[in-house]
Amino acid sequence: NAGVTQTPKFQVLKTGQSMTLQCAQDMNHEYMSWYRQDPGMGLRLIHYSVGAGITDQGEVPNGYNVSRSTTEDFPLRLLSAAPSQTSVYFCASSYSEDRGLNTEAFFGQGTRLTVV
Amino acid sequence: KQEVTQIPAALSVPEGENLVLNCSFTDSAIYNLQWFRQDPGKGLTSLLLIQSSQREQTSGRLNASLDKSSGRSTLYIAASQPGDSATYLCAAFPHTGRRALTFGSGTRLQVQP
């Protein structure tokens, strides 16, 4: 099992450019989520999904879009990059508590994004 | 809205010491609480998961406890080693609402050889 895979690992964007951060998991997890980590602020939730076709906003959703067409993939789109979106982005996945399985969350290795 | 706080923000101890990292949360209606380790420039590694019905979990030199009524969890590290140096994060998963974790800001631990 590869677990949670994020691509790319590093990215530099110019202000106004758009891009998609990829996240894939091979554990058949229902729940997936995106966080950003800024110095001194911990991880903050951007968007999350409880299954294919179902997404919802987190704490800091502005400037980001998500979709979930399959169980495995949960891409994060930056529509028009701004310097304030410079951050490290993490994707996570876990089983739904309804499955009665271990609901431990697993994280990808992160994408370090710089917007200039 | 759930808020998770970790104190202290940073901690430096000599090798061999037993130490306790603290995590507090404002909403006791949690489904579980998870402790993570993060090395500089790396991702999050899960250490321990405590279900809301449990009081503690152990893995090797690590022991995590949970007291929902007081909104507190502690991570106990026995016989600390320089390799334990990292940032430790706690995160709460709610019973209802957003199906995602709420994180504390972490405790940065330095174990001196």
PDB file of C-alpha atoms in Angstrom:
ATOM      1  CA  ASN A   1       0.000   0.000   0.000  1.00  0.00           C
ATOM      2  CA  ALA A   2       1.277   3.461  -0.902  1.00  0.00           C
ATOM      3  CA  GLY A   3      -1.019   5.144   1.661  1.00  0.00           C
ATOM      4  CA  VAL A   4      -1.691   8.813   0.876  1.00  0.00           C
ATOM      5  CA  THR A   5       0.260  10.230  -2.054  1.00  0.00           C
ATOM      6  CA  GLN A   6       0.550  13.939  -2.776  1.00  0.00           C
ATOM      7  CA  THR A   7       2.018  15.549  -5.880  1.00  0.00           C
ATOM      8  CA  PRO A   8       3.934  17.702  -6.476  1.00  0.00           C
ATOM      9  CA  LYS A   9       6.230  17.949  -3.435  1.00  0.00           C
ATOM     10  CA  PHE A  10       7.309  21.499  -4.283  1.00  0.00           C
ATOM     11  CA  GLN A  11       5.787  24.191  -6.496  1.00  0.00           C
ATOM     12  CA  VAL A  12       6.471  27.846  -7.215  1.00  0.00           C
ATOM     13  CA  LEU A  13       3.644  29.860  -8.759  1.00  0.00           C
ATOM     14  CA  LYS A  14       3.303  33.419  -9.924  1.00  0.00           C
ATOM     15  CA  THR A  15       0.466  35.516  -8.558  1.00  0.00           C
ATOM     16  CA  GLY A  16      -2.691  34.870 -10.561  1.00  0.00           C
ATOM     17  CA  GLN A  17      -1.700  31.463 -11.859  1.00  0.00           C
ATOM     18  CA  SER A  18      -3.864  28.435 -11.198  1.00  0.00           C
ATOM     19  CA  MET A  19      -2.833  24.916 -10.345  1.00  0.00           C
ATOM     20  CA  THR A  20      -4.093  21.633  -8.937  1.00  0.00           C
ATOM     21  CA  LEU A  21      -2.558  19.779  -6.013  1.00  0.00           C
ATOM     22  CA  GLN A  22      -3.111  16.062  -6.337  1.00  0.00           C
ATOM     23  CA  CYS A  23      -3.995  13.659  -3.532  1.00  0.00           C
ATOM     24  CA  ALA A  24      -4.633   9.937  -3.895  1.00  0.00           C
ATOM     25  CA  GLN A  25      -5.173   7.178  -1.357  1.00  0.00           C
ATOM     26  CA  ASP A  26      -5.300   3.430  -1.873  1.00  0.00           C
ATOM     27  CA  MET A  27      -6.894   2.388   1.423  1.00  0.00           C
ATOM     28  CA  ASN A  28     -10.544   2.701   0.323  1.00  0.00           C
ATOM     29  CA  HIS A  29     -11.082   5.447   2.916  1.00  0.00           C
ATOM     30  CA  GLU A  30     -14.354   7.355   2.834  1.00  0.00           C
ATOM     31  CA  TYR A  31     -13.070  10.550   4.451  1.00  0.00           C
ATOM     32  CA  MET A  32     -10.505  12.811   2.828  1.00  0.00           C
ATOM     33  CA  SER A  33      -9.442  16.323   3.758  1.00  0.00           C
ATOM     34  CA  TRP A  34      -7.052  19.136   2.894  1.00  0.00           C
ATOM     35  CA  TYR A  35      -5.160  21.248   5.424  1.00  0.00           C
ATOM     36  CA  ARG A  36      -2.687  24.070   5.206  1.00  0.00           C
ATOM     37  CA  GLN A  37       0.119  24.537   7.700  1.00  0.00           C
ATOM     38  CA  ASP A  38       1.547  27.976   8.360  1.00  0.00           C
ATOM     39  CA  PRO A  39       4.286  28.802  10.888  1.00  0.00           C
ATOM     40  CA  GLY A  40       2.885  29.167  14.392  1.00  0.00           C
ATOM     41  CA  MET A  41      -0.689  28.400  13.320  1.00  0.00           C
ATOM     42  CA  GLY A  42      -0.868  24.621  13.240  1.00  0.00           C
ATOM     43  CA  LEU A  43      -2.923  22.870  10.555  1.00  0.00           C
ATOM     44  CA  ARG A  44      -6.141  24.479   9.369  1.00  0.00           C
ATOM     45  CA  LEU A  45      -8.883  22.675   7.463  1.00  0.00           C
ATOM     46  CA  ILE A  46      -9.543  23.902   3.902  1.00  0.00           C
ATOM     47  CA  HIS A  47     -12.070  21.405   2.499  1.00  0.00           C
ATOM     48  CA  TYR A  48     -13.136  17.873   3.286  1.00  0.00           C
ATOM     49  CA  SER A  49     -15.114  15.040   1.710  1.00  0.00           C
ATOM     50  CA  VAL A  50     -17.126  12.183   3.212  1.00  0.00           C
ATOM     51  CA  GLY A  51     -17.316  10.195  -0.021  1.00  0.00           C
ATOM     52  CA  ALA A  52     -17.351  10.383  -3.789  1.00  0.00           C
ATOM     53  CA  GLY A  53     -19.463  13.306  -4.950  1.00  0.00           C
ATOM     54  CA  ILE A  54     -19.725  14.909  -1.488  1.00  0.00           C
ATOM     55  CA  THR A  55     -17.516  17.798  -0.387  1.00  0.00           C
ATOM     56  CA  ASP A  56     -17.832  20.600   2.137  1.00  0.00           C
ATOM     57  CA  GLN A  57     -15.970  23.676   3.301  1.00  0.00           C
ATOM     58  CA  GLY A  58     -13.602  23.808   6.206  1.00  0.00           C
ATOM     59  CA  GLU A  59     -12.213  26.703   8.200  1.00  0.00           C
ATOM     60  CA  VAL A  60     -10.307  28.489   5.391  1.00  0.00           C
ATOM     61  CA  PRO A  61     -11.943  27.589   2.028  1.00  0.00           C
ATOM     62  CA  ASN A  62     -11.646  30.909   0.165  1.00  0.00           C
ATOM     63  CA  GLY A  63      -9.542  30.699  -2.994  1.00  0.00           C
ATOM     64  CA  TYR A  64      -9.689  26.903  -3.177  1.00  0.00           C
ATOM     65  CA  ASN A  65     -11.970  24.418  -4.955  1.00  0.00           C
ATOM     66  CA  VAL A  66     -12.258  20.676  -4.560  1.00  0.00           C
ATOM     67  CA  SER A  67     -14.104  17.814  -6.185  1.00  0.00           C
ATOM     68  CA  ARG A  68     -14.264  14.097  -5.489  1.00  0.00           C
ATOM     69  CA  SER A  69     -15.262  12.044  -8.489  1.00  0.00           C
ATOM     70  CA  THR A  70     -13.727   8.813  -7.148  1.00  0.00           C
ATOM     71  CA  THR A  71     -13.069   7.340  -3.715  1.00  0.00           C
ATOM     72  CA  GLU A  72      -9.318   7.420  -4.338  1.00  0.00           C
ATOM     73  CA  ASP A  73      -8.702  10.997  -5.514  1.00  0.00           C
ATOM     74  CA  PHE A  74      -9.304  14.394  -3.923  1.00  0.00           C
ATOM     75  CA  PRO A  75      -7.601  17.213  -5.875  1.00  0.00           C
ATOM     76  CA  LEU A  76      -7.301  20.751  -4.513  1.00  0.00           C
ATOM     77  CA  ARG A  77      -7.477  23.581  -7.039  1.00  0.00           C
ATOM     78  CA  LEU A  78      -6.059  27.060  -6.536  1.00  0.00           C
ATOM     79  CA  LEU A  79      -8.084  29.300  -8.804  1.00  0.00           C
ATOM     80  CA  SER A  80      -5.894  32.421  -8.856  1.00  0.00           C
ATOM     81  CA  ALA A  81      -2.844  32.076  -6.634  1.00  0.00           C
ATOM     82  CA  ALA A  82      -2.042  34.814  -4.125  1.00  0.00           C
ATOM     83  CA  PRO A  83       1.055  35.276  -1.913  1.00  0.00           C
ATOM     84  CA  SER A  84      -1.180  34.585   1.105  1.00  0.00           C
ATOM     85  CA  GLN A  85      -1.561  31.015  -0.184  1.00  0.00           C
ATOM     86  CA  THR A  86       2.136  30.348   0.327  1.00  0.00           C
ATOM     87  CA  SER A  87       2.037  27.431   2.723  1.00  0.00           C
ATOM     88  CA  VAL A  88       2.538  23.711   3.157  1.00  0.00           C
ATOM     89  CA  TYR A  89      -0.502  21.697   2.124  1.00  0.00           C
ATOM     90  CA  PHE A  90      -1.383  18.307   3.567  1.00  0.00           C
ATOM     91  CA  CYS A  91      -3.958  15.763   2.455  1.00  0.00           C
ATOM     92  CA  ALA A  92      -5.365  13.165   4.850  1.00  0.00           C
ATOM     93  CA  SER A  93      -7.705  10.195   4.704  1.00  0.00           C
ATOM     94  CA  SER A  94      -9.475   7.878   7.139  1.00  0.00           C
ATOM     95  CA  TYR A  95     -12.289   5.385   7.393  1.00  0.00           C
ATOM     96  CA  SER A  96     -15.752   6.583   8.296  1.00  0.00           C
ATOM     97  CA  GLU A  97     -16.676   5.841  11.906  1.00  0.00           C
ATOM     98  CA  ASP A  98     -19.751   4.007  10.540  1.00  0.00           C
ATOM     99  CA  ARG A  99     -17.499   1.205   9.253  1.00  0.00           C
ATOM    100  CA  GLY A 100     -16.559   0.128  12.779  1.00  0.00           C
ATOM    101  CA  LEU A 101     -12.916   0.077  11.706  1.00  0.00           C
ATOM    102  CA  ASN A 102      -9.870   1.937  12.986  1.00  0.00           C
ATOM    103  CA  THR A 103     -10.528   5.620  12.237  1.00  0.00           C
ATOM    104  CA  GLU A 104      -6.875   6.656  12.413  1.00  0.00           C
ATOM    105  CA  ALA A 105      -6.093   9.491   9.984  1.00  0.00           C
ATOM    106  CA  PHE A 106      -3.185   9.075   7.561  1.00  0.00           C
ATOM    107  CA  PHE A 107      -1.374  12.005   6.006  1.00  0.00           C
ATOM    108  CA  GLY A 108       0.548  12.565   2.814  1.00  0.00           C
ATOM    109  CA  GLN A 109       4.059  14.026   2.813  1.00  0.00           C
ATOM    110  CA  GLY A 110       2.846  17.489   1.901  1.00  0.00           C
ATOM    111  CA  THR A 111       3.193  19.990  -0.932  1.00  0.00           C
ATOM    112  CA  ARG A 112       5.314  23.067  -0.257  1.00  0.00           C
ATOM    113  CA  LEU A 113       3.832  25.921  -2.297  1.00  0.00           C
ATOM    114  CA  THR A 114       5.380  29.333  -2.800  1.00  0.00           C
ATOM    115  CA  VAL A 115       3.464  32.103  -4.564  1.00  0.00           C
ATOM    116  CA  VAL A 116       5.596  35.006  -5.766  1.00  0.00           C
TER     117      VAL A 116
ATOM    118  CA  LYS B   1     -16.312  25.721  17.576  1.00  0.00           C
ATOM    119  CA  GLN B   2     -13.643  23.317  18.788  1.00  0.00           C
ATOM    120  CA  GLU B   3     -10.361  24.870  19.881  1.00  0.00           C
ATOM    121  CA  VAL B   4      -7.307  22.779  20.671  1.00  0.00           C
ATOM    122  CA  THR B   5      -4.405  24.190  22.674  1.00  0.00           C
ATOM    123  CA  GLN B   6      -0.969  22.725  23.316  1.00  0.00           C
ATOM    124  CA  ILE B   7       1.263  24.006  26.072  1.00  0.00           C
ATOM    125  CA  PRO B   8       4.178  24.535  26.120  1.00  0.00           C
ATOM    126  CA  ALA B   9       4.935  25.603  22.567  1.00  0.00           C
ATOM    127  CA  ALA B  10       8.527  24.459  22.985  1.00  0.00           C
ATOM    128  CA  LEU B  11      10.371  22.219  25.422  1.00  0.00           C
ATOM    129  CA  SER B  12      14.035  21.307  25.853  1.00  0.00           C
ATOM    130  CA  VAL B  13      15.050  18.414  28.126  1.00  0.00           C
ATOM    131  CA  PRO B  14      18.189  16.361  28.738  1.00  0.00           C
ATOM    132  CA  GLU B  15      18.311  12.831  27.409  1.00  0.00           C
ATOM    133  CA  GLY B  16      16.770  10.218  29.699  1.00  0.00           C
ATOM    134  CA  GLU B  17      14.099  12.421  31.224  1.00  0.00           C
ATOM    135  CA  ASN B  18      10.463  11.368  31.354  1.00  0.00           C
ATOM    136  CA  LEU B  19       8.235  14.119  30.023  1.00  0.00           C
ATOM    137  CA  VAL B  20       4.592  15.057  29.548  1.00  0.00           C
ATOM    138  CA  LEU B  21       3.102  17.021  26.667  1.00  0.00           C
ATOM    139  CA  ASN B  22      -0.275  18.625  27.229  1.00  0.00           C
ATOM    140  CA  CYS B  23      -3.282  19.049  24.945  1.00  0.00           C
ATOM    141  CA  SER B  24      -6.566  20.691  25.898  1.00  0.00           C
ATOM    142  CA  PHE B  25      -9.802  21.008  23.907  1.00  0.00           C
ATOM    143  CA  THR B  26     -12.874  23.143  24.480  1.00  0.00           C
ATOM    144  CA  ASP B  27     -15.633  20.817  23.184  1.00  0.00           C
ATOM    145  CA  SER B  28     -15.761  17.453  24.974  1.00  0.00           C
ATOM    146  CA  ALA B  29     -18.021  15.930  22.280  1.00  0.00           C
ATOM    147  CA  ILE B  30     -15.145  14.239  20.500  1.00  0.00           C
ATOM    148  CA  TYR B  31     -15.130  10.872  18.723  1.00  0.00           C
ATOM    149  CA  ASN B  32     -11.396  10.369  19.112  1.00  0.00           C
ATOM    150  CA  LEU B  33      -8.143  12.193  19.720  1.00  0.00           C
ATOM    151  CA  GLN B  34      -4.949  11.514  17.806  1.00  0.00           C
ATOM    152  CA  TRP B  35      -1.311  12.352  18.528  1.00  0.00           C
ATOM    153  CA  PHE B  36       1.135  12.946  15.683  1.00  0.00           C
ATOM    154  CA  ARG B  37       4.838  13.498  15.310  1.00  0.00           C
ATOM    155  CA  GLN B  38       6.247  15.863  12.676  1.00  0.00           C
ATOM    156  CA  ASP B  39       9.937  16.101  11.824  1.00  0.00           C
ATOM    157  CA  PRO B  40      11.195  19.349  10.223  1.00  0.00           C
ATOM    158  CA  GLY B  41      10.090  19.630   6.610  1.00  0.00           C
ATOM    159  CA  LYS B  42       8.243  16.316   6.757  1.00  0.00           C
ATOM    160  CA  GLY B  43       4.696  15.022   6.944  1.00  0.00           C
ATOM    161  CA  LEU B  44       2.711  13.866   9.967  1.00  0.00           C
ATOM    162  CA  THR B  45       3.272  10.440  11.464  1.00  0.00           C
ATOM    163  CA  SER B  46       0.475   9.033  13.600  1.00  0.00           C
ATOM    164  CA  LEU B  47       1.623   7.976  17.074  1.00  0.00           C
ATOM    165  CA  LEU B  48      -1.500   7.078  19.032  1.00  0.00           C
ATOM    166  CA  LEU B  49      -5.266   7.196  18.573  1.00  0.00           C
ATOM    167  CA  ILE B  50      -7.548   7.273  21.614  1.00  0.00           C
ATOM    168  CA  GLN B  51     -11.250   6.617  21.169  1.00  0.00           C
ATOM    169  CA  SER B  52     -13.615   8.712  23.281  1.00  0.00           C
ATOM    170  CA  SER B  53     -14.543   5.607  25.313  1.00  0.00           C
ATOM    171  CA  GLN B  54     -10.895   4.906  26.191  1.00  0.00           C
ATOM    172  CA  ARG B  55      -8.781   6.397  28.970  1.00  0.00           C
ATOM    173  CA  GLU B  56      -5.339   5.667  27.563  1.00  0.00           C
ATOM    174  CA  GLN B  57      -3.299   4.035  24.828  1.00  0.00           C
ATOM    175  CA  THR B  58       0.283   2.830  24.893  1.00  0.00           C
ATOM    176  CA  SER B  59       2.881   2.226  22.213  1.00  0.00           C
ATOM    177  CA  GLY B  60       6.413   1.444  23.332  1.00  0.00           C
ATOM    178  CA  ARG B  61       7.739   4.392  25.376  1.00  0.00           C
ATOM    179  CA  LEU B  62       4.668   6.480  24.573  1.00  0.00           C
ATOM    180  CA  ASN B  63       1.494   6.641  26.621  1.00  0.00           C
ATOM    181  CA  ALA B  64      -1.426   8.901  25.799  1.00  0.00           C
ATOM    182  CA  SER B  65      -4.295   9.566  28.195  1.00  0.00           C
ATOM    183  CA  LEU B  66      -7.679  11.157  27.633  1.00  0.00           C
ATOM    184  CA  ASP B  67      -9.993  12.876  30.115  1.00  0.00           C
ATOM    185  CA  LYS B  68     -13.013  14.059  28.172  1.00  0.00           C
ATOM    186  CA  SER B  69     -14.739  15.619  31.157  1.00  0.00           C
ATOM    187  CA  SER B  70     -11.859  18.014  31.751  1.00  0.00           C
ATOM    188  CA  GLY B  71     -11.058  18.431  28.035  1.00  0.00           C
ATOM    189  CA  ARG B  72      -7.491  17.222  28.394  1.00  0.00           C
ATOM    190  CA  SER B  73      -5.109  14.719  26.871  1.00  0.00           C
ATOM    191  CA  THR B  74      -1.478  14.095  27.760  1.00  0.00           C
ATOM    192  CA  LEU B  75       1.320  12.359  25.886  1.00  0.00           C
ATOM    193  CA  TYR B  76       3.874  10.784  28.202  1.00  0.00           C
ATOM    194  CA  ILE B  77       7.308   9.972  26.763  1.00  0.00           C
ATOM    195  CA  ALA B  78       9.460   7.728  28.913  1.00  0.00           C
ATOM    196  CA  ALA B  79      13.264   7.820  28.924  1.00  0.00           C
ATOM    197  CA  SER B  80      13.511  10.460  26.205  1.00  0.00           C
ATOM    198  CA  GLN B  81      16.140  10.129  23.472  1.00  0.00           C
ATOM    199  CA  PRO B  82      17.646  12.645  21.017  1.00  0.00           C
ATOM    200  CA  GLY B  83      15.711  10.828  18.266  1.00  0.00           C
ATOM    201  CA  ASP B  84      12.476  11.937  19.948  1.00  0.00           C
ATOM    202  CA  SER B  85      13.249  15.536  18.957  1.00  0.00           C
ATOM    203  CA  ALA B  86      10.351  16.687  16.764  1.00  0.00           C
ATOM    204  CA  THR B  87       7.101  18.637  16.900  1.00  0.00           C
ATOM    205  CA  TYR B  88       4.201  16.788  18.528  1.00  0.00           C
ATOM    206  CA  LEU B  89       0.668  17.632  17.459  1.00  0.00           C
ATOM    207  CA  CYS B  90      -2.649  16.598  18.939  1.00  0.00           C
ATOM    208  CA  ALA B  91      -5.902  16.669  16.989  1.00  0.00           C
ATOM    209  CA  ALA B  92      -9.542  16.080  17.927  1.00  0.00           C
ATOM    210  CA  PHE B  93     -12.159  14.415  15.696  1.00  0.00           C
ATOM    211  CA  PRO B  94     -15.734  15.443  16.543  1.00  0.00           C
ATOM    212  CA  HIS B  95     -18.823  13.334  17.197  1.00  0.00           C
ATOM    213  CA  THR B  96     -20.851  15.520  14.852  1.00  0.00           C
ATOM    214  CA  GLY B  97     -20.258  18.268  12.319  1.00  0.00           C
ATOM    215  CA  ARG B  98     -17.228  18.526  10.049  1.00  0.00           C
ATOM    216  CA  ARG B  99     -15.725  15.062   9.528  1.00  0.00           C
ATOM    217  CA  ALA B 100     -12.156  16.249   9.924  1.00  0.00           C
ATOM    218  CA  LEU B 101      -9.561  16.937  12.606  1.00  0.00           C
ATOM    219  CA  THR B 102      -9.023  20.126  14.587  1.00  0.00           C
ATOM    220  CA  PHE B 103      -5.337  20.574  15.420  1.00  0.00           C
ATOM    221  CA  GLY B 104      -3.387  22.228  18.174  1.00  0.00           C
ATOM    222  CA  SER B 105      -0.354  24.323  17.236  1.00  0.00           C
ATOM    223  CA  GLY B 106       2.052  21.683  18.510  1.00  0.00           C
ATOM    224  CA  THR B 107       4.866  21.353  21.034  1.00  0.00           C
ATOM    225  CA  ARG B 108       8.391  21.495  19.632  1.00  0.00           C
ATOM    226  CA  LEU B 109      10.535  19.079  21.636  1.00  0.00           C
ATOM    227  CA  GLN B 110      14.325  19.119  21.763  1.00  0.00           C
ATOM    228  CA  VAL B 111      16.068  16.294  23.623  1.00  0.00           C
ATOM    229  CA  GLN B 112      19.669  17.209  24.418  1.00  0.00           C
ATOM    230  CA  PRO B 113      22.277  14.396  24.315  1.00  0.00           C
TER     231      PRO B 113
END
